[in-house]
mmCIF file of C-alpha atoms in Angstrom:
data_model
loop_
_atom_site.group_PDB
_atom_site.id
_atom_site.type_symbol
_atom_site.label_atom_id
_atom_site.label_comp_id
_atom_site.label_asym_id
_atom_site.label_seq_id
_atom_site.Cartn_x
_atom_site.Cartn_y
_atom_site.Cartn_z
ATOM 1 C CA MET X 1 -5.463 -10.415 -6.490
ATOM 2 C CA ARG X 2 -3.199 -9.662 -4.001
ATOM 3 C CA ARG X 3 -5.123 -9.302 -0.481
ATOM 4 C CA PRO X 4 -5.811 -11.884 1.101
ATOM 5 C CA ALA X 5 -1.780 -12.224 0.791
ATOM 6 C CA ASP X 6 -1.787 -8.732 2.152
ATOM 7 C CA VAL X 7 -3.763 -8.633 4.920
ATOM 8 C CA VAL X 8 -1.906 -12.323 5.972
ATOM 9 C CA ALA X 9 1.447 -9.830 5.430
ATOM 10 C CA GLN X 10 -0.562 -7.428 8.327
ATOM 11 C CA ARG X 11 -2.024 -10.104 10.333
ATOM 12 C CA LEU X 12 1.600 -11.397 11.358
ATOM 13 C CA ILE X 13 3.430 -8.463 11.159
ATOM 14 C CA ARG X 14 5.156 -8.855 7.867
ATOM 15 C CA GLU X 15 5.868 -7.292 4.825
ATOM 16 C CA LEU X 16 4.407 -8.282 1.750
ATOM 17 C CA VAL X 17 7.345 -9.577 -0.264
ATOM 18 C CA GLU X 18 7.622 -11.259 -3.757
ATOM 19 C CA PHE X 19 9.067 -14.454 -4.303
ATOM 20 C CA PRO X 20 10.631 -15.955 -7.987
ATOM 21 C CA GLY X 21 8.405 -18.461 -10.157
ATOM 22 C CA GLY X 22 4.625 -17.256 -8.663
ATOM 23 C CA HIS X 23 2.443 -19.853 -7.623
ATOM 24 C CA LEU X 24 4.442 -22.124 -8.786
ATOM 25 C CA GLY X 25 7.914 -21.357 -7.824
ATOM 26 C CA TYR X 26 9.230 -24.220 -5.214
ATOM 27 C CA THR X 27 8.979 -26.516 -8.319
ATOM 28 C CA SER X 28 10.470 -24.553 -10.872
ATOM 29 C CA PHE X 29 12.699 -22.721 -9.316
ATOM 30 C CA PRO X 30 13.479 -24.571 -5.929
ATOM 31 C CA ALA X 31 16.986 -23.217 -5.648
ATOM 32 C CA ALA X 32 16.053 -19.939 -6.238
ATOM 33 C CA PHE X 33 13.171 -20.239 -3.806
ATOM 34 C CA VAL X 34 14.557 -21.625 -1.725
ATOM 35 C CA GLU X 35 17.440 -18.713 -0.687
ATOM 36 C CA ARG X 36 14.144 -15.989 -1.034
ATOM 37 C CA LEU X 37 12.536 -18.100 1.274
ATOM 38 C CA VAL X 38 15.047 -18.665 3.781
ATOM 39 C CA GLU X 39 16.683 -14.103 3.326
ATOM 40 C CA VAL X 40 12.290 -13.541 4.448
ATOM 41 C CA LEU X 41 12.324 -15.497 7.203
ATOM 42 C CA ALA X 42 15.374 -14.509 8.893
ATOM 43 C CA LEU X 43 13.486 -10.569 8.895
ATOM 44 C CA PRO X 44 12.655 -9.004 12.068
ATOM 45 C CA ALA X 45 8.989 -8.806 12.620
ATOM 46 C CA CYS X 46 8.542 -4.606 11.124
ATOM 47 C CA GLY X 47 6.413 -3.662 13.544
#
């Protein structure tokens, strides 16, 4: 269920993005997760 994530993204004026590894990506794929997190945090707000 992605609806809560959609609402949070909308309220933060951000696009919904995918991260590697699903719910536990930060433990299963820590390097890829951090790399994606850095990319996402560097994106400008869309709105």
